[in-house]
mmCIF file of C-alpha atoms in Angstrom:
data_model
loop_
_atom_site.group_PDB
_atom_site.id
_atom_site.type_symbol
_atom_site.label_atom_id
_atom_site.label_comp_id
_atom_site.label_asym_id
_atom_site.label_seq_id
_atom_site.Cartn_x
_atom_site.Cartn_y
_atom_site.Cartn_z
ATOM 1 C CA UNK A 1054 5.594 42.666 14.702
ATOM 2 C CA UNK A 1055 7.166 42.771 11.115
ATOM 3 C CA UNK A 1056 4.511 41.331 8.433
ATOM 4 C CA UNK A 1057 6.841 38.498 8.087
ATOM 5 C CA UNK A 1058 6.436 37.305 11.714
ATOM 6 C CA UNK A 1059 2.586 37.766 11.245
ATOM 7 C CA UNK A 1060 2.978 35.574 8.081
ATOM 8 C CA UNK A 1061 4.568 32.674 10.056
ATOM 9 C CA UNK A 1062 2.508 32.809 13.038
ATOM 10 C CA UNK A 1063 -0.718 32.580 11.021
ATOM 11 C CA UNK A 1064 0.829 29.784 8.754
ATOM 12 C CA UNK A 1065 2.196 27.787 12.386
ATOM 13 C CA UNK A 1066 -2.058 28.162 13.293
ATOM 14 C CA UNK A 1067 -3.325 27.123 10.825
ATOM 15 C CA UNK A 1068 -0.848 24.111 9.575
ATOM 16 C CA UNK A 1069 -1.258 22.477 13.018
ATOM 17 C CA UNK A 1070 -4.398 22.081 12.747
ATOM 18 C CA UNK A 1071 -4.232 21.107 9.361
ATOM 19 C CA UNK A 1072 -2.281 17.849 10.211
ATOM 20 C CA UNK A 1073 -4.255 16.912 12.438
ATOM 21 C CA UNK A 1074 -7.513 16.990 10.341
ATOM 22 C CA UNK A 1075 -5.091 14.919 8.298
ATOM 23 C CA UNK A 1076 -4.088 12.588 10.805
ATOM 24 C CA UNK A 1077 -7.728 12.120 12.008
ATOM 25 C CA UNK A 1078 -8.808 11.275 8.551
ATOM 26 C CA UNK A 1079 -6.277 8.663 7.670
ATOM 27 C CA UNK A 1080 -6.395 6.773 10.640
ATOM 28 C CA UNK A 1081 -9.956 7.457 12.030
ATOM 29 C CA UNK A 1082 -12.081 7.430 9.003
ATOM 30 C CA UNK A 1083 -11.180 4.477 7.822
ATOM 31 C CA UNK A 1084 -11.514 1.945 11.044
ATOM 32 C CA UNK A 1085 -15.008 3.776 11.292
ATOM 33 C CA UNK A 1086 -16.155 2.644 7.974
ATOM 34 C CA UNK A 1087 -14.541 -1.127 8.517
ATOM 35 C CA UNK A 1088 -16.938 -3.526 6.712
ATOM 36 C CA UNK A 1089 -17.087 -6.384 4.480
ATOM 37 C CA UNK A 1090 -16.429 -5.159 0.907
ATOM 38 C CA UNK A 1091 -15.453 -8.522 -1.783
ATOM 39 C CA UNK A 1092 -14.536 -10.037 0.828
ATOM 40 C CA UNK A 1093 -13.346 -13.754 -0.951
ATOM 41 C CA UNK A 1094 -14.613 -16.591 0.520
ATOM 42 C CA UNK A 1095 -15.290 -20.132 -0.578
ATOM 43 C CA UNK A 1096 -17.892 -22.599 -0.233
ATOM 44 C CA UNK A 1097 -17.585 -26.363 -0.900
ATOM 45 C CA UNK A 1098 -20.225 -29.298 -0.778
ATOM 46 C CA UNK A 1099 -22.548 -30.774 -3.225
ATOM 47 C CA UNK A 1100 -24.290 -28.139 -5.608
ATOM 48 C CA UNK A 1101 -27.640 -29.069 -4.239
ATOM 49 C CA UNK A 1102 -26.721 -28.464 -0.636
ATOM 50 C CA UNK A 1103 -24.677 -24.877 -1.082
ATOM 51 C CA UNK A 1104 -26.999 -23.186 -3.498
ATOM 52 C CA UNK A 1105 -28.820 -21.900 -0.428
ATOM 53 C CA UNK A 1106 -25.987 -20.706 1.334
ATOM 54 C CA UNK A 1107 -24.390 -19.245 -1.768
ATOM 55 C CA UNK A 1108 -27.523 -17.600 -2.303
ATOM 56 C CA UNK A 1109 -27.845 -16.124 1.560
ATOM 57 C CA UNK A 1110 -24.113 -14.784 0.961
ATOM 58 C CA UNK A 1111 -24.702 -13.197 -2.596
ATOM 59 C CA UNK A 1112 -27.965 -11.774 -0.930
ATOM 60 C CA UNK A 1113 -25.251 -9.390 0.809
ATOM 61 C CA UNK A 1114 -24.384 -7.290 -2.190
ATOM 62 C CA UNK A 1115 -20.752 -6.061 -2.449
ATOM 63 C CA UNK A 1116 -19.742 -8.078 0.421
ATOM 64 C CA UNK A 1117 -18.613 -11.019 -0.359
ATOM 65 C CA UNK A 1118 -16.980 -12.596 -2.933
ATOM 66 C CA UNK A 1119 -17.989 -15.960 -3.173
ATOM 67 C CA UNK A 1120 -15.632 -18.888 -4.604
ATOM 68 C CA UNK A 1121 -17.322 -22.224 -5.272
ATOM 69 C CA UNK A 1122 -15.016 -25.592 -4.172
ATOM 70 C CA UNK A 1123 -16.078 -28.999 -5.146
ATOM 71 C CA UNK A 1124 -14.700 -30.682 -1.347
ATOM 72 C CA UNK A 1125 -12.843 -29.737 1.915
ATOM 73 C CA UNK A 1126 -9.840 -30.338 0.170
ATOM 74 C CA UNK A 1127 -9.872 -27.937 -2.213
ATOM 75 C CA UNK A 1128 -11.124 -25.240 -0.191
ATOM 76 C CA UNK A 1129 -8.352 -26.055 2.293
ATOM 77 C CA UNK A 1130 -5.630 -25.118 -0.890
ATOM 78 C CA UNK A 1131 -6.978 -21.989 -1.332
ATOM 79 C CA UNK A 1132 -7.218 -20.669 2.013
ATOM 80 C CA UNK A 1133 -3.578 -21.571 2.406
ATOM 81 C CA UNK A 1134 -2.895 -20.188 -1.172
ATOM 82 C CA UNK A 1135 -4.298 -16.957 -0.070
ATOM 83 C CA UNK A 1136 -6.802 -17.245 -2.432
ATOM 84 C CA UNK A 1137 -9.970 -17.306 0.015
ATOM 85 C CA UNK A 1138 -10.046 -15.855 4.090
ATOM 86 C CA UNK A 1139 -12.368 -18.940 5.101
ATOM 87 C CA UNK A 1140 -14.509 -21.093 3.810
ATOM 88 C CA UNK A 1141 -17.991 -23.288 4.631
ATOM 89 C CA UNK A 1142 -18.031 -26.709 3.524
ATOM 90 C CA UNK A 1143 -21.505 -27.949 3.721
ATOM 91 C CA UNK A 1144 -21.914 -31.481 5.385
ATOM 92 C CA UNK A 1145 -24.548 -33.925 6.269
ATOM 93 C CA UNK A 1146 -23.993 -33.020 9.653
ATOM 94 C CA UNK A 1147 -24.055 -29.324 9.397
ATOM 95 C CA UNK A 1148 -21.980 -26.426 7.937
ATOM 96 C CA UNK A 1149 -18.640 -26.468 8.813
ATOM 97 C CA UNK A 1150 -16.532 -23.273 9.060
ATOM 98 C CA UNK A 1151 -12.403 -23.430 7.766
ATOM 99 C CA UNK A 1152 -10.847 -19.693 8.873
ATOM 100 C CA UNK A 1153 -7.323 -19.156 8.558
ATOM 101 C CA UNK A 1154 -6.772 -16.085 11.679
ATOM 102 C CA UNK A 1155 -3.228 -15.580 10.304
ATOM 103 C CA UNK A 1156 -4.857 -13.639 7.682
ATOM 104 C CA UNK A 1157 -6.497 -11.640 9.829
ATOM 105 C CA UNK A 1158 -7.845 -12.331 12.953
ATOM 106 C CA UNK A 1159 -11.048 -9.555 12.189
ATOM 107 C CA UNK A 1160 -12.283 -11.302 8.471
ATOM 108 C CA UNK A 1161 -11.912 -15.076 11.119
ATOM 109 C CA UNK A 1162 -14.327 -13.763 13.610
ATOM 110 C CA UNK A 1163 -16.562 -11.822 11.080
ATOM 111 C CA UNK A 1164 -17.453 -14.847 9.110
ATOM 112 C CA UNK A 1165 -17.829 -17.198 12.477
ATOM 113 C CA UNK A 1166 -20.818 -14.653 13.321
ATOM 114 C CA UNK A 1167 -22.048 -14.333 9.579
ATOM 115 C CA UNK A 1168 -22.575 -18.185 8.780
ATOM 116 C CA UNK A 1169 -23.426 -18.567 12.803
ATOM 117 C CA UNK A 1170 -26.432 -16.496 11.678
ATOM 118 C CA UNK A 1171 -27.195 -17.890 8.680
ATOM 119 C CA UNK A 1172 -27.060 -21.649 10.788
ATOM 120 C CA UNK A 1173 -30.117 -22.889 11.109
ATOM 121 C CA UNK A 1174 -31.461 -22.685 14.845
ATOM 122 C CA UNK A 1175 -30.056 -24.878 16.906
ATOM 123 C CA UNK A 1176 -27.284 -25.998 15.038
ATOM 124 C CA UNK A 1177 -23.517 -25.596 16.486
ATOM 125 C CA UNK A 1178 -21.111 -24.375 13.730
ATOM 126 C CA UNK A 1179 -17.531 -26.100 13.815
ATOM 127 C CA UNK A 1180 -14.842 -24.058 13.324
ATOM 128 C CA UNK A 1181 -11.367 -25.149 11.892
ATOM 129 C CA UNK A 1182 -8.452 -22.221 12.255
ATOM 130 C CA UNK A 1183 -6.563 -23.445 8.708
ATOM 131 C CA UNK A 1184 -3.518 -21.011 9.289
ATOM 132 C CA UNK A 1185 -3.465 -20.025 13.105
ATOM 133 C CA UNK A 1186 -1.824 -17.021 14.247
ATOM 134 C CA UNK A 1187 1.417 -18.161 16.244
ATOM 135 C CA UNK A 1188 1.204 -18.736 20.134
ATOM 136 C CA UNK A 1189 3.301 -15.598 20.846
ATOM 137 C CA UNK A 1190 0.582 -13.469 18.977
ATOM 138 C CA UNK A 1191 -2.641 -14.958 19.178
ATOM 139 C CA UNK A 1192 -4.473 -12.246 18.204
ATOM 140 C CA UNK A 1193 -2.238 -10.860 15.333
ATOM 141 C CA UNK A 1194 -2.036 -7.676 17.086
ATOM 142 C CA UNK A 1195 1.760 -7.411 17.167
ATOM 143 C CA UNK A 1196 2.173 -8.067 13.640
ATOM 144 C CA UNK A 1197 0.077 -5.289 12.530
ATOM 145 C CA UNK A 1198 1.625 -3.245 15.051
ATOM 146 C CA UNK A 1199 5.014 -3.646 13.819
ATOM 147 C CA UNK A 1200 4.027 -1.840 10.422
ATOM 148 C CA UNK A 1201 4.432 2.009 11.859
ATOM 149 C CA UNK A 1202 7.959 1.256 13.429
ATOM 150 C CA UNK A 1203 9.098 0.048 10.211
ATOM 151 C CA UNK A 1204 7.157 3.126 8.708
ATOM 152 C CA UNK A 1205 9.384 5.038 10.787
ATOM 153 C CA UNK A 1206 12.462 3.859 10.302
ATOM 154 C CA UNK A 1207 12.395 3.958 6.570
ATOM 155 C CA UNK A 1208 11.466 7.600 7.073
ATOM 156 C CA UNK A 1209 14.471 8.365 9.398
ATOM 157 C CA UNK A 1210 16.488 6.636 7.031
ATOM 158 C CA UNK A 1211 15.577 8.580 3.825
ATOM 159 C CA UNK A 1212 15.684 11.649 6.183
ATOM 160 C CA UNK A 1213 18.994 11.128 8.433
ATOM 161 C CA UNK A 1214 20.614 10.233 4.079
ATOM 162 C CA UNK A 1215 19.348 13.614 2.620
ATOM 163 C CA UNK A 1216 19.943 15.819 5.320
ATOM 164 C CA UNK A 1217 23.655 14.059 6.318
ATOM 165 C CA UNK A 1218 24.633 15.452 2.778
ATOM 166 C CA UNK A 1219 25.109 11.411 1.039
ATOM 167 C CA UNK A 1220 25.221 11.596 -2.390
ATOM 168 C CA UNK A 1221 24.733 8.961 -5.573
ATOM 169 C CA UNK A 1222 26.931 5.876 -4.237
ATOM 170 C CA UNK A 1223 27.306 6.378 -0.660
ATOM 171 C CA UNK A 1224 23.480 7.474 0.124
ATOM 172 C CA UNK A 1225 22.295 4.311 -1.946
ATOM 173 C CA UNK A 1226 24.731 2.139 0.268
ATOM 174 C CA UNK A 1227 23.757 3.928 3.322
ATOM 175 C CA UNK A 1228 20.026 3.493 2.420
ATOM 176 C CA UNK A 1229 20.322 -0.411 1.746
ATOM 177 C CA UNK A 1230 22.639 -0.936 4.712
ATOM 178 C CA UNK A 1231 20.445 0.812 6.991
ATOM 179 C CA UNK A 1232 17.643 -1.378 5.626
ATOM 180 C CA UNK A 1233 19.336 -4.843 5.896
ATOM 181 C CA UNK A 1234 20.774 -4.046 9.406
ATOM 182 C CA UNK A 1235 16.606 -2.792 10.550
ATOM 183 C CA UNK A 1236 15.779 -6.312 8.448
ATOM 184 C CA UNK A 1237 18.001 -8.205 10.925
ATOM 185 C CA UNK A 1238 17.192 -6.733 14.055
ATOM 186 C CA UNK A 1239 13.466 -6.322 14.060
ATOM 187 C CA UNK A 1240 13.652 -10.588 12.615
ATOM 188 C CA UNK A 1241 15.692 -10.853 16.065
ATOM 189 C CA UNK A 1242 13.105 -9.401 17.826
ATOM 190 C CA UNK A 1243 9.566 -10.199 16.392
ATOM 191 C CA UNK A 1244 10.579 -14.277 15.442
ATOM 192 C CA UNK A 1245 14.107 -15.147 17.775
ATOM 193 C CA UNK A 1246 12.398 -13.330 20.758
ATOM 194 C CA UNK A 1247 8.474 -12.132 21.175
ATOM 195 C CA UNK A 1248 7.431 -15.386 18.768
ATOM 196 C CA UNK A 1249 5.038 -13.173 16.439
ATOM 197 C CA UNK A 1250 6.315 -14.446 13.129
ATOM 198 C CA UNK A 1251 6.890 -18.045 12.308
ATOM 199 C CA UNK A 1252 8.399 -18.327 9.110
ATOM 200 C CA UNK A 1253 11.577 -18.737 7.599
ATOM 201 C CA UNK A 1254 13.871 -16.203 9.434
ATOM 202 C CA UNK A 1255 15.765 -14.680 6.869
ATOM 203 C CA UNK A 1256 12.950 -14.822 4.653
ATOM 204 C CA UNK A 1257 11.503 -12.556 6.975
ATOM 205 C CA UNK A 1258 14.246 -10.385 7.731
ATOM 206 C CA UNK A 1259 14.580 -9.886 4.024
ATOM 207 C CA UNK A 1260 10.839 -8.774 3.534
ATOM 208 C CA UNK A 1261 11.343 -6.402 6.712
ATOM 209 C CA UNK A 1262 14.391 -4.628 5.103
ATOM 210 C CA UNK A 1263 12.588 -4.319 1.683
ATOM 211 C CA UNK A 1264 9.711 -2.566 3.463
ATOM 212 C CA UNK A 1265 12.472 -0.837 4.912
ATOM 213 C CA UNK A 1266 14.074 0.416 1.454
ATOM 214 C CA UNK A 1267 11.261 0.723 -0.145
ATOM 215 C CA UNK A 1268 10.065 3.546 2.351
ATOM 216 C CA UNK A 1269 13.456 4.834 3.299
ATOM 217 C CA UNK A 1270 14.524 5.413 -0.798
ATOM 218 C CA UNK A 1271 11.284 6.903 -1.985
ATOM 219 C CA UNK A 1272 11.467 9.435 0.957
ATOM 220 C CA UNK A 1273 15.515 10.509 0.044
ATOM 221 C CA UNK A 1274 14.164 10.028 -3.790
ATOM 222 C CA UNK A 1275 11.647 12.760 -3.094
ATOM 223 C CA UNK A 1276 14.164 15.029 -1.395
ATOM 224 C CA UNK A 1277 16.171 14.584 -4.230
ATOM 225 C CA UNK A 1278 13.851 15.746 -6.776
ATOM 226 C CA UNK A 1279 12.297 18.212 -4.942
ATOM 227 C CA UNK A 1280 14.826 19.154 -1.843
ATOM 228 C CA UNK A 1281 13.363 19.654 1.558
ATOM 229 C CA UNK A 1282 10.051 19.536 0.465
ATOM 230 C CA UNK A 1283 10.363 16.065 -0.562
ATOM 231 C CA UNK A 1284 11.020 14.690 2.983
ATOM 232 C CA UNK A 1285 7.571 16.224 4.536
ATOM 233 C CA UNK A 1286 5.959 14.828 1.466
ATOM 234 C CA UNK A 1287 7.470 11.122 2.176
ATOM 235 C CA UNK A 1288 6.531 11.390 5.569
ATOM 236 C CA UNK A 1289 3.303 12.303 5.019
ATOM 237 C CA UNK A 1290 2.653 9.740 2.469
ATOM 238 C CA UNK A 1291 4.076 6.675 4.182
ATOM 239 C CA UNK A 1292 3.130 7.602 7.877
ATOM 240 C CA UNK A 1293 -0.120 9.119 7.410
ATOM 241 C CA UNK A 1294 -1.465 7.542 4.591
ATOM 242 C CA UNK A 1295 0.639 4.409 3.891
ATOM 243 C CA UNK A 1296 -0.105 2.903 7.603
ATOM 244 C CA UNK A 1297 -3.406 3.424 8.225
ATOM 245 C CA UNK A 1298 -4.469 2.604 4.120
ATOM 246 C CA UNK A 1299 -2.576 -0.609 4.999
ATOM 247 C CA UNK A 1300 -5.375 -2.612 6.304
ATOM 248 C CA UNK A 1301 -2.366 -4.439 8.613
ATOM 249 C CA UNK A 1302 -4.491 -4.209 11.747
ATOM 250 C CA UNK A 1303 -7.497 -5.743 9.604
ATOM 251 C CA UNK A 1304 -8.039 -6.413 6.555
ATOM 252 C CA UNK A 1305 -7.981 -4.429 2.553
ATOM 253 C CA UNK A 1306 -11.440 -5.635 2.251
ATOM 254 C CA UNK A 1307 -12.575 -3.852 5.114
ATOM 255 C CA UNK A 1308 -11.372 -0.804 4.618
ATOM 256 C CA UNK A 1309 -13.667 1.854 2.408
ATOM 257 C CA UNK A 1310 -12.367 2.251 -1.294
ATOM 258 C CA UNK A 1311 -10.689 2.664 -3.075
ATOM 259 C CA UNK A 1312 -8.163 3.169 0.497
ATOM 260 C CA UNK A 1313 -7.535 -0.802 0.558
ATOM 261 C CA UNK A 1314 -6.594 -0.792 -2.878
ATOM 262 C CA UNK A 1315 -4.267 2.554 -2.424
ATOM 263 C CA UNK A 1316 -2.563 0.966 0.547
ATOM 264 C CA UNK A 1317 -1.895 -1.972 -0.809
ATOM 265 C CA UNK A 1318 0.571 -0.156 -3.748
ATOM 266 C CA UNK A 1319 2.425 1.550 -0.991
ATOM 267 C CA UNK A 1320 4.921 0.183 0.739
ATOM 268 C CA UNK A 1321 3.423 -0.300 4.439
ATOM 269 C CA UNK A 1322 0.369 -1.919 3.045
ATOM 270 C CA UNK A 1323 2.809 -4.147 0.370
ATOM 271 C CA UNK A 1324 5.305 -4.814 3.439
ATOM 272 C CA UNK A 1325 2.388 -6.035 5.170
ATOM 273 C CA UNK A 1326 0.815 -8.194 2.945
ATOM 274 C CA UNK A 1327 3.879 -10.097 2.072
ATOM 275 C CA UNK A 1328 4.896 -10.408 5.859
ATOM 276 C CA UNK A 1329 2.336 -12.323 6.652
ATOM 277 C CA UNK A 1330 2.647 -14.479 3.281
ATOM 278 C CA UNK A 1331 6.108 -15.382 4.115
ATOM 279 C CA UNK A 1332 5.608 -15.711 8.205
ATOM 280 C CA UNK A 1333 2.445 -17.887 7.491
ATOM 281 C CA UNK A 1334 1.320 -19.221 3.835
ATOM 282 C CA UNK A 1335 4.580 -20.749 3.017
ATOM 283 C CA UNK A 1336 5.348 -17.163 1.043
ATOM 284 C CA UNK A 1337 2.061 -17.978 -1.137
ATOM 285 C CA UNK A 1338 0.616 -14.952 -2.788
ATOM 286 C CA UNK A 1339 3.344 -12.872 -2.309
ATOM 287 C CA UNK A 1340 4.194 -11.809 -5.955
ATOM 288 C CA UNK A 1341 2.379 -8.344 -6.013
ATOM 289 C CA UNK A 1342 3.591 -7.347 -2.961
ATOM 290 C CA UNK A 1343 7.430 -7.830 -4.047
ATOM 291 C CA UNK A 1344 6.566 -6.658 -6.971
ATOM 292 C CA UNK A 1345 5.039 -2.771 -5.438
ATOM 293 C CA UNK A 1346 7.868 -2.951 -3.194
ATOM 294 C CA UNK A 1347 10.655 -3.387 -5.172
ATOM 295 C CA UNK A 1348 9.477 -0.806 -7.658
ATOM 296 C CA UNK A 1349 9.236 1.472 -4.886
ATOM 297 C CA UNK A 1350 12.743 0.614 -3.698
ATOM 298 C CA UNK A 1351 14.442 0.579 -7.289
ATOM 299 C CA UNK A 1352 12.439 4.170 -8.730
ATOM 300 C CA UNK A 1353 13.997 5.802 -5.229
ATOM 301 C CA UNK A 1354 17.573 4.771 -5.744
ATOM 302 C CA UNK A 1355 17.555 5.549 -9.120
ATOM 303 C CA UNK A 1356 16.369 9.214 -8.098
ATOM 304 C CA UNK A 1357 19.395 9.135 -5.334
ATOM 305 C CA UNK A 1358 21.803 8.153 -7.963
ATOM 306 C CA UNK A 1359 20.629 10.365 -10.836
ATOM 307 C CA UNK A 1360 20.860 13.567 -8.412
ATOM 308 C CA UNK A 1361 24.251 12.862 -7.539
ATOM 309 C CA UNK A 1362 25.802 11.617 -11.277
ATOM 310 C CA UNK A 1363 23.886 15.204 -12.025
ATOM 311 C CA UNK A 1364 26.081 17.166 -9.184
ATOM 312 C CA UNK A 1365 22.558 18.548 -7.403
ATOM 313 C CA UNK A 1366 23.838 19.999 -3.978
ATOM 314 C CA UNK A 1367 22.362 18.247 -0.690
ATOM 315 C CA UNK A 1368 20.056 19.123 1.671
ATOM 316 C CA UNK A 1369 21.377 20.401 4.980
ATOM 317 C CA UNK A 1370 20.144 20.216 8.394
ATOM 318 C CA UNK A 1371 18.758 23.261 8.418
ATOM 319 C CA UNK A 1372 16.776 22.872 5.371
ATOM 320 C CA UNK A 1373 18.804 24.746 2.351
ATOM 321 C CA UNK A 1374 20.776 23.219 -0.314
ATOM 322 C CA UNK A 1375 24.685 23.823 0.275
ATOM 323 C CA UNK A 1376 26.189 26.018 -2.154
ATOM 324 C CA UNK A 1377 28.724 24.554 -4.462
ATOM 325 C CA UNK A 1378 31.760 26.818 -4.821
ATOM 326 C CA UNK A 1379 33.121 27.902 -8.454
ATOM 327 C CA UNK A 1380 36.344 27.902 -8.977
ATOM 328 C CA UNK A 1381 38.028 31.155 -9.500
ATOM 329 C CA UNK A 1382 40.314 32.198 -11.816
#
């Protein structure tokens, strides 16, 4: 066996398992340490008659993030502004719980069971869903779902771009083609058909192919810059890191930091975030999210067009650059 061949087979050993520590760190790490971290949640009612409750919720430290609201009304607004998950207004008759599930389903049920607790014995806690989760996905599990496959297909596209030879023009148009036309279809199927989304539907469609393009031009960005290399690296960073950082299938604040924070200025975790603003809250809090998304989008087809105004030769299929013949003579 030639050293070479002894090289590769101990690099194929040991990279394997590599990824896989990888893999089981990005996705299983963090849904072991899911808990409470700022958490923002409101409480309204007379001064005299929260002060306990505020204190019993500070008491947690790092937890929650308490918001103070002078009536129902105005802790209402804020749920649906995105400002709060849920609030308790405090009433003669007993606290009363506003959760909006369409946030996430997980923060809903975590603070029926924390002011539950808190309750004193024997009372019943009503509970108000604000912003329900539509009837086709009660539990918001599709929705979260549905942030790998677009995951995926921004990385096929960024891949299939660089390694099909596009250059400048054409593998910008291909890229934001390939992102509309994902947009369209996966609107078709997650509002016209299953029923998981609920908002305006080519609001929706719109966010999808931005999440899309965002993913699908950093990855042929990368390759651009760096060749080959550059598509492993995208992959890696918006597959194994962007989705499960995300906090789609729960919530930022319950994922250990500074990961919520990280996910939320990549693409999944951004396409995420402003899915469900625009499907549920009316598009309300939405501005960061478009914001990390197109900047995403816009740096990667700048770094598609720059490589091919600058004649850099493509990636092939198998890998290598193609050589660019000189003219002779």
């Amino acid at each position: 066996m030639s050293a070479t061949s002894t090289r590769r087979m101990v690099a194929a050993m040991v990279l394997i398992p590599a990824l896989v520590a990888l893999a089981l760190w990005a996705f299983a790490w963090p849904a072991a340490r899911t808990a409470p971290r700022e958490v923002p949640i409101g409480i309204a009612g007379p001064v005299a008659a929260t002060a306990q409750l505020e204190q019993r919720f500070e008491q947690r430290e790092g937890a929650f993030d308490v918001h103070r609201y002078d009536d129902e009304a105005a802790a209402r607004s804020a749920i649906e502004g995105r400002v709060v998950y849920g609030a308790v207004v405090v009433t003669a008759e007993g606290p009363r719980l506003l959760t909006a599930s369409a946030a996430s389903p997980v923060v809903a049920q975590l603070l029926k069971e924390a002011v539950t607790a808190q309750a004193p014995a024997g009372t019943q806690v009503q509970v108000t869903d604000v912003v329900p989760t539509s009837s086709g996905d009660p539990r918001g599990s599709a929705l979260a779902a549905s942030i790998l496959p677009l995951a995926l297909a921004g990385v096929a596209a960024g891949a299939a771009v660089t390694l099909l030879g596009l250059r400048g023009a054409r593998a910008a148009t291909a890229l934001i083609g390939t992102a509309a036309l994902v947009g369209i279809t996966a609107a078709a199927l997650a509002d016209s058909w299953l029923g998981v989304l609920t908002g305006s539907w080519w609001t929706e469609a719109g966010v999808l192919g931005l999440t899309v393009l965002a993913i699908g031009a950093a990855v042929a960005g990368l390759a651009a810059l760096i060749g080959t290399p550059g598509l492993a690296l995208g992959g890696l960073l918006m597959v194994l890191i962007g989705n499960p950082f995300s906090g789609a299938a729960s919530a930022p604040e319950l994922l250990p930091q500074p990961v919520g924070l990280i996910g939320q200025w990549l693409p999944p975790g951004a396409g995420g975030t402003l899915l469900r603003s625009v499907a549920y809250f009316d598009g309300n809090a939405a501005g960061a999210a478009v914001l990390t998304l197109s900047l995403w989008a816009a740096l990667g087809l700048a770094a598609v067009l720059a490589s091919g105004r600058r004649g850099g030769r493509p990636v092939t299929a198998a890998g290598d650059r193609e050589a660019v013949p000189v003219p002779v003579g």
